[in-house]
Short mmCIF file of C-alpha atoms in Angstrom, two decimals:
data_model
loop_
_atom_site.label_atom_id
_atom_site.label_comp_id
_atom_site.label_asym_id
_atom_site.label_seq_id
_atom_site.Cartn_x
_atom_site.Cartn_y
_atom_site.Cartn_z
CA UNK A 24 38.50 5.17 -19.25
CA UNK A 25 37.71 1.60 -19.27
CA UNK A 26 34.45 0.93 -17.31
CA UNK A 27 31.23 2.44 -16.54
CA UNK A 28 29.65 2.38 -13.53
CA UNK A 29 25.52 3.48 -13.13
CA UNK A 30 23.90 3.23 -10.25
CA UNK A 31 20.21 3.07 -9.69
CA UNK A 32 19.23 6.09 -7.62
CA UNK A 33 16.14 5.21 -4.91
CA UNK A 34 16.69 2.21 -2.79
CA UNK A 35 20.59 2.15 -4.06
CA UNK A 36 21.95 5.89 -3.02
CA UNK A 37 19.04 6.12 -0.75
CA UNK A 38 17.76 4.02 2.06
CA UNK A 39 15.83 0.30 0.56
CA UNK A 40 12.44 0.91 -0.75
CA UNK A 41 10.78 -1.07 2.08
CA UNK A 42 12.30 1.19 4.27
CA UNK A 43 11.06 4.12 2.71
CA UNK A 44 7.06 2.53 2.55
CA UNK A 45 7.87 2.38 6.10
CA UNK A 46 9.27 5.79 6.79
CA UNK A 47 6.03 6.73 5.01
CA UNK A 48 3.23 5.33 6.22
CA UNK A 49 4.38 5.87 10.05
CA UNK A 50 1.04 8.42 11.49
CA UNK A 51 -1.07 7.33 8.46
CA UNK A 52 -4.27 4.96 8.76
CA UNK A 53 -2.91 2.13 6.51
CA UNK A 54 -0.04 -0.01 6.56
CA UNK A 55 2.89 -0.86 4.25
CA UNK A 56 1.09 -4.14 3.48
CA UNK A 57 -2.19 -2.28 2.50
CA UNK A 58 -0.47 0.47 0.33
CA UNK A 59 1.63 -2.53 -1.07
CA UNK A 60 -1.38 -4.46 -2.00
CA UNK A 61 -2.98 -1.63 -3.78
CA UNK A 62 -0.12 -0.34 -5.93
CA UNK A 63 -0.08 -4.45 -6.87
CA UNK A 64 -3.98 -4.03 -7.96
CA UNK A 65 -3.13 -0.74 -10.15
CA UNK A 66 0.02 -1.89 -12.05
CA UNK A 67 -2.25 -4.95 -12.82
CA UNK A 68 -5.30 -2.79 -14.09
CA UNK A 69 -3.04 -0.96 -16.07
CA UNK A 70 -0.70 -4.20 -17.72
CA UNK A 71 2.73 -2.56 -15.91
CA UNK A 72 4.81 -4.85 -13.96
CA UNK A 73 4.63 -2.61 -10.77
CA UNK A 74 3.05 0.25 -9.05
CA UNK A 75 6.12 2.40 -9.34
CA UNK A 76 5.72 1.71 -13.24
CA UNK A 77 2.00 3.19 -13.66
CA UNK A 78 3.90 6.89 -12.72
CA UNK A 79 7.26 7.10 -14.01
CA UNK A 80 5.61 5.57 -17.54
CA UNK A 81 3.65 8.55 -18.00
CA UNK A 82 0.40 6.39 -17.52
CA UNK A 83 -1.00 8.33 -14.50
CA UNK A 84 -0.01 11.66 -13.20
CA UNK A 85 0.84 12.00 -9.65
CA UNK A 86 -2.42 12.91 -8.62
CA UNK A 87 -4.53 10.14 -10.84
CA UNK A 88 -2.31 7.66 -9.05
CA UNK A 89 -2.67 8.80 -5.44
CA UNK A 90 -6.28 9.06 -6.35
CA UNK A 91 -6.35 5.46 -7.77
CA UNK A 92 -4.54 4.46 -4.29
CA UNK A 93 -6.92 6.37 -2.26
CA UNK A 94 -10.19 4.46 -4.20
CA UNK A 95 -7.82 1.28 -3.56
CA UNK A 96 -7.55 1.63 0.03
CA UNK A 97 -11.20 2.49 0.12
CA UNK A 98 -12.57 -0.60 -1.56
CA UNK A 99 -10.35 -3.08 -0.04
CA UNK A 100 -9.55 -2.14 3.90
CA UNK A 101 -12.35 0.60 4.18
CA UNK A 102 -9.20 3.27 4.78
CA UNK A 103 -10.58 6.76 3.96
CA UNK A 104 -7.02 8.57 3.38
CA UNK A 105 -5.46 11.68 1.62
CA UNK A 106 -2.27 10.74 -0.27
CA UNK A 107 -2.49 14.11 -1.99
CA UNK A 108 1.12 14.99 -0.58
CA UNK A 109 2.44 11.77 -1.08
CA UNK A 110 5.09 12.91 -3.09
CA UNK A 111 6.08 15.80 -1.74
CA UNK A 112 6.31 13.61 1.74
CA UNK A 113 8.18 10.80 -0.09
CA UNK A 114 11.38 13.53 -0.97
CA UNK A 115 11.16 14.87 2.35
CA UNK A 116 13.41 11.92 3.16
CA UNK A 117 16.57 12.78 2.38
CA UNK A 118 18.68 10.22 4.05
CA UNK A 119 21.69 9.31 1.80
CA UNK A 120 23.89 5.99 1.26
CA UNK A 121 26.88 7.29 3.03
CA UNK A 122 28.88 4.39 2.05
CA UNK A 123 27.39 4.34 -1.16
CA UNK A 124 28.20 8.04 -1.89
CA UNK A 125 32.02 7.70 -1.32
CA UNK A 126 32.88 4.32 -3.04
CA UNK A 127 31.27 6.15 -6.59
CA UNK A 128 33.55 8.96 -5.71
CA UNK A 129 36.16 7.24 -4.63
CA UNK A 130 35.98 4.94 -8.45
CA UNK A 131 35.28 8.16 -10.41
CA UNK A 132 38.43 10.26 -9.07
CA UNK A 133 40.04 6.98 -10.56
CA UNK A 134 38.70 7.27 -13.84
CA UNK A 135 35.46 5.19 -14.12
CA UNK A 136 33.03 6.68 -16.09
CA UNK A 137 29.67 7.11 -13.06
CA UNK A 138 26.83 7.70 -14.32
CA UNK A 139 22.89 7.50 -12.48
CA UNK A 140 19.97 5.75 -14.38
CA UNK A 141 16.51 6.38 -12.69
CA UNK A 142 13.13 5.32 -13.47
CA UNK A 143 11.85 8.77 -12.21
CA UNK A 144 8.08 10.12 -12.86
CA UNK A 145 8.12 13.72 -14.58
CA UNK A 146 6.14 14.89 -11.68
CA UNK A 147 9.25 14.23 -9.29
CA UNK A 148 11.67 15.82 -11.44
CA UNK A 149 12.22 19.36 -9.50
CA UNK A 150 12.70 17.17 -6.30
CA UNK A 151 14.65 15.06 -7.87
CA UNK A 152 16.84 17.98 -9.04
CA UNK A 153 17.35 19.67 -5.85
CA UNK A 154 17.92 16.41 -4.49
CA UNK A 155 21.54 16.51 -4.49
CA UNK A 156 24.63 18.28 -6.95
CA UNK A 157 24.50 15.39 -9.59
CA UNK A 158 26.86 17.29 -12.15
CA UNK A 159 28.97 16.94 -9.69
CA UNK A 160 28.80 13.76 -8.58
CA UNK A 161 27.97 11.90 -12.33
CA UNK A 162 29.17 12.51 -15.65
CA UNK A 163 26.02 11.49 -16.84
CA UNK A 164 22.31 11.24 -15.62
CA UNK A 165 20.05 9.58 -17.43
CA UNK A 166 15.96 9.73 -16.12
CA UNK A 167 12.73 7.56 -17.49
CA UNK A 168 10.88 11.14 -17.89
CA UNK A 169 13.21 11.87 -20.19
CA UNK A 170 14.16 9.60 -22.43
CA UNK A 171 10.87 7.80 -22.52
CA UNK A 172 12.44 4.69 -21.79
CA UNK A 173 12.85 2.56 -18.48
CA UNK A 174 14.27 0.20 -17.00
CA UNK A 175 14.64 -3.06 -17.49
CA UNK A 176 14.06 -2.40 -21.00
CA UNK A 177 16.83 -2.73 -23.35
CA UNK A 178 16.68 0.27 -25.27
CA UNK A 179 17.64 1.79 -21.71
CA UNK A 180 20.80 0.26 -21.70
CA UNK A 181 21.73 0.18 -25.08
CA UNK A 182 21.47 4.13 -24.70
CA UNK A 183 23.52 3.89 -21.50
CA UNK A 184 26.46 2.44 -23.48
CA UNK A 185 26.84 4.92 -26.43
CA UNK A 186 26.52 7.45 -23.43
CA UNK A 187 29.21 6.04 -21.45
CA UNK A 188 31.64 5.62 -24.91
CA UNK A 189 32.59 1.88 -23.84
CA UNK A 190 30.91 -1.77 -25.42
CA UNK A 191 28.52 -3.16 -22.94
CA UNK A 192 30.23 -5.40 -21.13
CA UNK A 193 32.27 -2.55 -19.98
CA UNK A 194 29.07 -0.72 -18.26
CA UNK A 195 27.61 -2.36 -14.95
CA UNK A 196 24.62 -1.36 -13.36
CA UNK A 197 24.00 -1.47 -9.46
CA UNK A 198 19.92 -1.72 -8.57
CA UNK A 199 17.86 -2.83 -5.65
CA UNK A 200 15.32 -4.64 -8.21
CA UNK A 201 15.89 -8.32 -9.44
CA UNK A 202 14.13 -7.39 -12.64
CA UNK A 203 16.36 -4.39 -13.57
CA UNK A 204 19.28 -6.43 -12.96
CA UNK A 205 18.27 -9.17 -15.03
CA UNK A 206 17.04 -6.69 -17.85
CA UNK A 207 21.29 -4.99 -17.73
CA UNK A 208 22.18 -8.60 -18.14
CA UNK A 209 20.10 -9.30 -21.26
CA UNK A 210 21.71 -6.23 -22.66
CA UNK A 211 25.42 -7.44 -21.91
CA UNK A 212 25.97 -5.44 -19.11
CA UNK A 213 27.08 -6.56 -15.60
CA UNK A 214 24.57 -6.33 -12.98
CA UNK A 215 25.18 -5.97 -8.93
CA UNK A 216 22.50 -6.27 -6.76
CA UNK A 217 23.04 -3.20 -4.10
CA UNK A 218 21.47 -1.01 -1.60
CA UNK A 219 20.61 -1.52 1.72
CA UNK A 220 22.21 -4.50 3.85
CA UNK A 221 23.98 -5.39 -0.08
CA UNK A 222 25.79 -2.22 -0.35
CA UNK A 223 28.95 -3.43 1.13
CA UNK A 224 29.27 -6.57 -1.22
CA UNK A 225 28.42 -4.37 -4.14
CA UNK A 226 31.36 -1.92 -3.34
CA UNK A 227 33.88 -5.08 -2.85
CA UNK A 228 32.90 -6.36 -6.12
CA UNK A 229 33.06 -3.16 -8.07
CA UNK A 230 36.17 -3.00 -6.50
CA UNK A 231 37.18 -6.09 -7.80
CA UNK A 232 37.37 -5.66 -11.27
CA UNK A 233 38.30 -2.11 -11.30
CA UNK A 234 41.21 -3.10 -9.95
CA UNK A 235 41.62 -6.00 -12.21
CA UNK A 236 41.27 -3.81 -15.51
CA UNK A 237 38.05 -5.28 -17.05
CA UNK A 238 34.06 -5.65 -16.36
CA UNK A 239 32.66 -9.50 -17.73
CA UNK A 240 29.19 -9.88 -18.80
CA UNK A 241 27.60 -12.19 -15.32
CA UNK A 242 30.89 -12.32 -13.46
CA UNK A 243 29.10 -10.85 -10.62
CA UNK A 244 25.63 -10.92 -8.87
#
């Protein structure tokens, strides 16, 4: 086994984030926009570099932060709203990356080492689980909630490595986010940008260098 390939989980094997906020706030009295803004306002009051962060760090539990967004969309657009099932609306969704799904099958019936890397909140985790069979599709998972660690920071990735067996420039991570991309980079990794409208270029360039026998630190993008 000569390469390692982790995907991010929401936004990469599921549909784009954005289209998610959107899938979400369809019937409800704010907007993707508002709900945008106010997840901005939280991560800053709490010093995390997004809204997303404030959860799966442990800061807030599911309810303080759906409470924090509710006094958020309050104070700022006069929305009086209940986002007390947020998250049990949010894994409702269980539309898949098709595509996605059969090109990290396809590359792990070959060999690769696949593996998942998730900045999940402990409060998701039983959705998460029944999400999908991820023993079988992953030889290893590896969550924020519990590891204490996130993406993009390093210690993240370093652990990624010793789990995958191979130096880092033999592991590549595929994420929607610029920052967790940059933050594999740092740590000698590979980093595709995927997901979305980029999962087909991601799949060509995995492809690439699987088939070419090695993984280079920035050779892709």
């Amino acid at each position: 086994m000569t390469h390692a390939v982790w995907t991010d989980f929401r936004g990469v094997m599921t549909p784009p984030l954005q289209e998610g906020l959107r899938a979400y706030c369809e019937g409800k009295p704010f907007t993707v926009q508002q709900l945008g803004r106010c997840l901005r306002a939280i991560a800053d009051r709490h010093a995390c570099p997004d809204g997303m962060a404030v959860l799966d760090s442990g800061i807030l539990s599911e309810r303080e932060w759906t409470a924090e967004i509710e006094q958020e969309l309050a104070a700022r657009f006069a929305v009086d709203a209940d986002l007390s099932e947020l998250g049990t609306e949010w894994w409702s969704d269980r539309r898949v990356n098709t595509a996605w799904l059969a090109a990290l099958r396809t590359w792990r019936d070959a060999g690769v080492f696949v593996g998942l890397i998730s900045n999940l909140p402990v409060d998701w985790k039983d959705q998460f689980a029944q999400f999908a069979d991820w023993d079988e599709l992953f030889d290893e998972v590896l969550l924020s909630c519990d590891l204490g660690v996130r993406k993009p920071d390093l210690a993240m990735f370093h652990l990624a490595a010793s789990r995958s067996g191979l130096p880092p420039q033999a592991n590549v991570l595929v994420d929607d986010l610029a920052d967790n991309v940059a933050g594999a980079r740092r740590a000698g990794w590979a980093g595709v940008t995927g997901g979305g409208d980029a999962t087909r270029s991601a799949i060509e360039q995995i492809d690439s260098f699987v088939r070419v026998g090695a993984i280079h630190q920035g050779a892709v993008t």
